[in-house]
Short mmCIF file of C-alpha atoms and ligand atoms in Angstrom, two decimals:
data_model
loop_
_atom_site.label_atom_id
_atom_site.label_comp_id
_atom_site.label_asym_id
_atom_site.label_seq_id
_atom_site.Cartn_x
_atom_site.Cartn_y
_atom_site.Cartn_z
CA MET A 1 16.57 -67.54 21.18
CA PHE A 2 17.37 -64.98 23.72
CA ILE A 3 14.74 -63.37 25.59
CA GLY A 4 12.63 -66.29 25.16
CA HIS A 5 14.73 -68.50 27.34
CA PHE A 6 14.58 -65.89 30.07
CA ALA A 7 10.57 -65.86 29.53
CA VAL A 8 10.40 -69.58 30.22
CA GLY A 9 12.48 -68.99 33.49
CA LEU A 10 10.22 -66.11 34.55
CA ALA A 11 7.10 -68.31 33.98
CA ALA A 12 8.72 -71.17 36.13
CA LYS A 13 8.43 -68.96 39.12
CA ARG A 14 4.93 -69.80 39.24
CA ALA A 15 5.64 -73.67 39.71
CA THR A 16 8.82 -73.18 42.39
CA PRO A 17 8.00 -70.09 44.18
CA GLY A 18 10.68 -70.69 46.67
CA VAL A 19 13.25 -70.99 44.19
CA SER A 20 15.31 -67.75 43.11
CA LEU A 21 14.96 -66.50 39.65
CA ALA A 22 18.77 -66.53 39.31
CA VAL A 23 18.60 -70.47 39.29
CA LEU A 24 15.63 -70.71 37.09
CA PHE A 25 17.42 -68.34 34.67
CA THR A 26 20.58 -70.41 34.90
CA ALA A 27 18.72 -73.81 34.12
CA ALA A 28 16.88 -71.96 30.96
CA GLN A 29 20.22 -70.61 29.74
CA PHE A 30 22.24 -73.41 30.76
CA ALA A 31 23.34 -74.30 27.04
CA ASP A 32 24.59 -70.98 26.63
CA THR A 33 26.41 -70.73 29.63
CA LEU A 34 28.51 -73.79 28.89
CA TRP A 35 28.65 -72.79 25.46
CA PRO A 36 31.45 -69.67 25.78
CA VAL A 37 33.30 -72.36 28.35
CA PHE A 38 33.26 -75.13 25.33
CA LEU A 39 34.16 -72.46 22.55
CA ALA A 40 37.12 -71.14 24.88
CA ALA A 41 38.39 -74.85 25.61
CA GLY A 42 38.06 -75.44 21.73
CA LEU A 43 35.60 -78.00 22.02
CA GLU A 44 32.94 -76.31 20.09
CA GLN A 45 33.23 -73.96 17.10
CA VAL A 46 31.33 -70.68 15.94
CA ARG A 47 32.30 -68.58 12.92
CA ILE A 48 31.31 -64.76 12.60
CA GLU A 49 29.43 -64.82 9.00
CA PRO A 50 27.29 -61.40 8.82
CA GLY A 51 24.04 -62.57 6.97
CA ASN A 52 23.70 -66.57 8.05
CA THR A 53 20.50 -65.67 9.22
CA ALA A 54 18.64 -62.23 9.27
CA PHE A 55 18.83 -62.18 13.13
CA THR A 56 22.47 -63.21 13.66
CA PRO A 57 25.80 -63.12 12.03
CA LEU A 58 26.85 -66.18 13.77
CA ASP A 59 27.42 -69.72 12.03
CA PHE A 60 27.00 -72.33 14.75
CA VAL A 61 29.57 -74.72 13.18
CA SER A 62 29.59 -77.34 15.99
CA TYR A 63 28.03 -77.41 19.65
CA PRO A 64 27.35 -80.83 20.25
CA TYR A 65 28.25 -80.75 24.15
CA SER A 66 26.09 -77.49 25.17
CA HIS A 67 23.36 -77.72 22.56
CA SER A 68 22.33 -81.10 21.49
CA LEU A 69 19.07 -82.58 22.61
CA VAL A 70 20.84 -85.56 24.31
CA LEU A 71 23.40 -83.73 26.29
CA LEU A 72 20.90 -81.10 27.43
CA LEU A 73 18.87 -84.08 28.73
CA VAL A 74 22.17 -85.02 30.50
CA TRP A 75 22.59 -81.74 31.73
CA GLY A 76 19.22 -81.13 32.67
CA LEU A 77 19.15 -84.46 34.99
CA ALA A 78 22.64 -83.41 36.50
CA LEU A 79 21.45 -79.79 37.47
CA ALA A 80 18.22 -81.13 38.58
CA ILE A 81 19.92 -83.37 40.97
CA VAL A 82 22.13 -80.76 42.27
CA CYS A 83 19.28 -78.36 42.79
CA ARG A 84 17.23 -81.20 44.66
CA ALA A 85 20.04 -81.42 47.01
CA PHE A 86 19.87 -77.89 48.12
CA VAL A 87 16.24 -76.93 47.67
CA ARG A 88 13.06 -78.39 49.54
CA ASP A 89 10.63 -78.15 46.71
CA ASN A 90 8.82 -80.94 45.15
CA TRP A 91 8.77 -79.32 41.92
CA ILE A 92 12.44 -78.21 41.56
CA ALA A 93 13.95 -81.38 39.93
CA PRO A 94 11.30 -81.74 37.04
CA VAL A 95 11.19 -77.78 36.55
CA ILE A 96 15.04 -77.44 36.48
CA ALA A 97 15.48 -80.58 34.15
CA GLY A 98 12.28 -78.94 32.13
CA LEU A 99 14.00 -75.58 31.70
CA VAL A 100 17.32 -76.90 30.74
CA VAL A 101 15.84 -79.05 28.04
CA SER A 102 13.41 -76.35 26.83
CA HIS A 103 16.55 -74.60 25.50
CA TRP A 104 16.97 -77.07 22.62
CA PHE A 105 13.27 -76.73 21.81
CA LEU A 106 13.30 -72.80 21.62
CA ASP A 107 16.62 -72.87 19.66
CA PHE A 108 15.31 -75.64 17.33
CA VAL A 109 12.49 -72.89 16.34
CA THR A 110 14.90 -69.90 15.92
CA HIS A 111 18.25 -71.63 14.45
CA ARG A 112 18.89 -72.92 10.89
CA PRO A 113 19.08 -76.63 10.97
CA ASP A 114 22.33 -76.40 13.33
CA MET A 115 20.75 -77.99 16.30
CA PRO A 116 22.15 -81.68 16.86
CA LEU A 117 20.17 -84.25 18.37
CA TYR A 118 23.07 -86.07 19.63
CA PRO A 119 27.00 -85.41 18.85
CA GLY A 120 27.61 -86.28 15.54
CA GLY A 121 23.83 -86.73 14.82
CA PRO A 122 21.50 -85.08 12.36
CA LYS A 123 20.93 -81.09 12.78
CA LEU A 124 17.42 -79.79 13.10
CA GLY A 125 16.19 -76.28 12.82
CA LEU A 126 12.85 -74.22 12.04
CA GLY A 127 15.01 -71.24 10.75
CA LEU A 128 12.76 -68.53 12.40
CA TRP A 129 15.77 -66.35 12.53
CA ASN A 130 15.47 -65.85 8.61
CA SER A 131 13.06 -63.17 9.58
CA VAL A 132 13.90 -60.28 12.17
CA PRO A 133 10.06 -59.42 12.31
CA ALA A 134 8.94 -62.86 12.66
CA THR A 135 11.56 -63.49 15.40
CA VAL A 136 10.43 -60.43 17.23
CA ALA A 137 6.94 -61.22 16.91
CA VAL A 138 7.41 -64.50 18.49
CA GLU A 139 9.90 -63.75 21.34
CA VAL A 140 8.75 -60.14 22.60
CA PRO A 141 5.16 -61.70 23.44
CA MET A 142 6.78 -64.56 25.07
CA PHE A 143 9.10 -62.33 27.20
CA LEU A 144 6.17 -60.25 28.21
CA ALA A 145 4.10 -63.19 28.95
CA GLY A 146 6.65 -64.28 31.08
CA ILE A 147 7.26 -61.12 33.26
CA TRP A 148 3.18 -61.39 33.21
CA VAL A 149 3.39 -64.77 35.23
CA TYR A 150 6.19 -63.55 37.13
CA THR A 151 4.86 -60.43 38.65
CA ARG A 152 1.60 -62.44 39.45
CA SER A 153 3.64 -65.06 41.33
CA THR A 154 5.63 -62.47 43.28
CA ARG A 155 5.18 -59.22 44.99
CA ALA A 156 7.93 -56.49 45.30
CA ARG A 157 8.88 -56.00 49.10
CA ASP A 158 10.54 -52.97 48.67
CA GLY A 159 12.29 -50.64 45.97
CA VAL A 160 14.94 -53.28 44.92
CA GLY A 161 12.30 -55.90 44.29
CA ARG A 162 10.36 -53.42 42.02
CA TRP A 163 13.10 -51.29 40.42
CA GLY A 164 15.61 -53.94 40.45
CA PHE A 165 13.53 -56.47 38.60
CA ILE A 166 12.21 -53.71 36.16
CA SER A 167 15.70 -52.40 35.32
CA LEU A 168 16.70 -55.80 34.84
CA MET A 169 13.72 -56.63 32.35
CA VAL A 170 14.50 -53.26 30.51
CA MET A 171 18.42 -54.36 30.25
CA LEU A 172 17.46 -57.61 28.70
CA LEU A 173 15.16 -55.98 26.15
CA LEU A 174 17.94 -53.16 25.32
CA ILE A 175 20.33 -56.18 24.84
CA TYR A 176 18.03 -57.95 22.56
CA VAL A 177 17.37 -54.76 20.35
CA ALA A 178 21.18 -54.03 20.47
CA ASN A 179 21.76 -57.60 19.09
CA ILE A 180 19.47 -56.88 16.20
CA VAL A 181 21.01 -53.34 15.34
CA SER A 182 24.56 -53.68 16.19
CA PRO A 183 27.32 -55.02 14.05
CA PRO A 184 28.66 -58.23 14.50
CA PRO A 185 31.41 -59.18 17.36
CA PRO A 186 34.85 -58.26 16.15
CA SER A 187 36.19 -61.68 17.18
CA ILE A 188 35.01 -65.09 18.76
CA ARG A 189 37.38 -64.10 21.42
CA ALA A 190 35.23 -60.62 22.17
CA LEU A 191 31.94 -62.84 22.06
CA VAL A 192 33.26 -65.24 24.50
CA ILE A 193 34.51 -62.46 26.93
CA THR A 194 31.03 -60.79 26.68
CA MET A 195 29.24 -63.97 27.73
CA ALA A 196 31.52 -64.54 30.20
CA ALA A 197 31.19 -61.22 31.66
CA GLY A 198 27.24 -60.93 31.12
CA ILE A 199 26.20 -64.39 32.58
CA PRO A 200 27.69 -63.57 36.14
CA LEU A 201 26.14 -60.38 36.10
CA PHE A 202 22.81 -61.32 35.30
CA THR A 203 22.80 -64.12 37.35
CA ALA A 204 23.70 -61.92 40.32
CA TRP A 205 21.18 -59.12 39.20
CA SER A 206 18.17 -61.66 39.07
CA TRP A 207 19.07 -63.12 42.28
CA TRP A 208 19.45 -59.62 43.96
CA ALA A 209 15.93 -58.40 42.57
CA ASP A 210 14.09 -61.65 43.35
CA ARG A 211 15.27 -61.99 46.95
CA HIS A 212 13.58 -58.55 47.48
CA ARG A 213 10.27 -60.07 46.24
CA ASP A 214 8.07 -62.41 47.93
CA PRO A 215 5.83 -65.13 46.55
CA VAL A 216 2.09 -64.49 46.07
CA LYS A 217 0.18 -67.59 47.78
CA GLY A 218 -3.09 -68.70 46.79
CA GLU A 219 -3.50 -67.01 43.40
CA THR A 220 -4.90 -69.07 40.64
CA TRP A 221 -4.26 -68.55 37.02
ZN1 ZN B 1 21.46 -71.26 22.83
#
């Protein structure tokens, strides 16, 4: 899943309005943040295999440290403890841990049975990626629902808050479409470099837009 992870990050703003969207995105995408690091270090493996599923040309050979359920529980706990030390918000720890672990369940829905329960353990996956229309039909409404919750939990204070946020959402959607229609990455190295460049960019972008928006108080949903 791609924009589905951002959807849960956006929605989490409702529970923790004082926490930057950049932190929520980082938690929801923590598995995919670790992944290029572990790939570059040779600890995890992926192959380029066009047609692996209809949606992705990637064969996720092995990623027990970034993408197994047990390790994501551990990462979630660790990130929650770190965030709890810096942010005064009673909800921060459960929200951050929940976001990190949510990555496994969302990827479990879309991936082939390649999502490990624990390193060396059984691999699971429902394979939504076998159908591009089904994937889009699930993920795009999720993403729009996330935007809906976020924009009802915050209000733009100025043009950066409005257009910085809108442009970020449009960019994520464009990348999503580009992923579907463009050819496979030329190499694993190119994939790692693209992710290593993209993750800090989108983290900074979401931090910048989010800090120009104020939490909306007292609204119920
Ligand atoms: Zn992932």
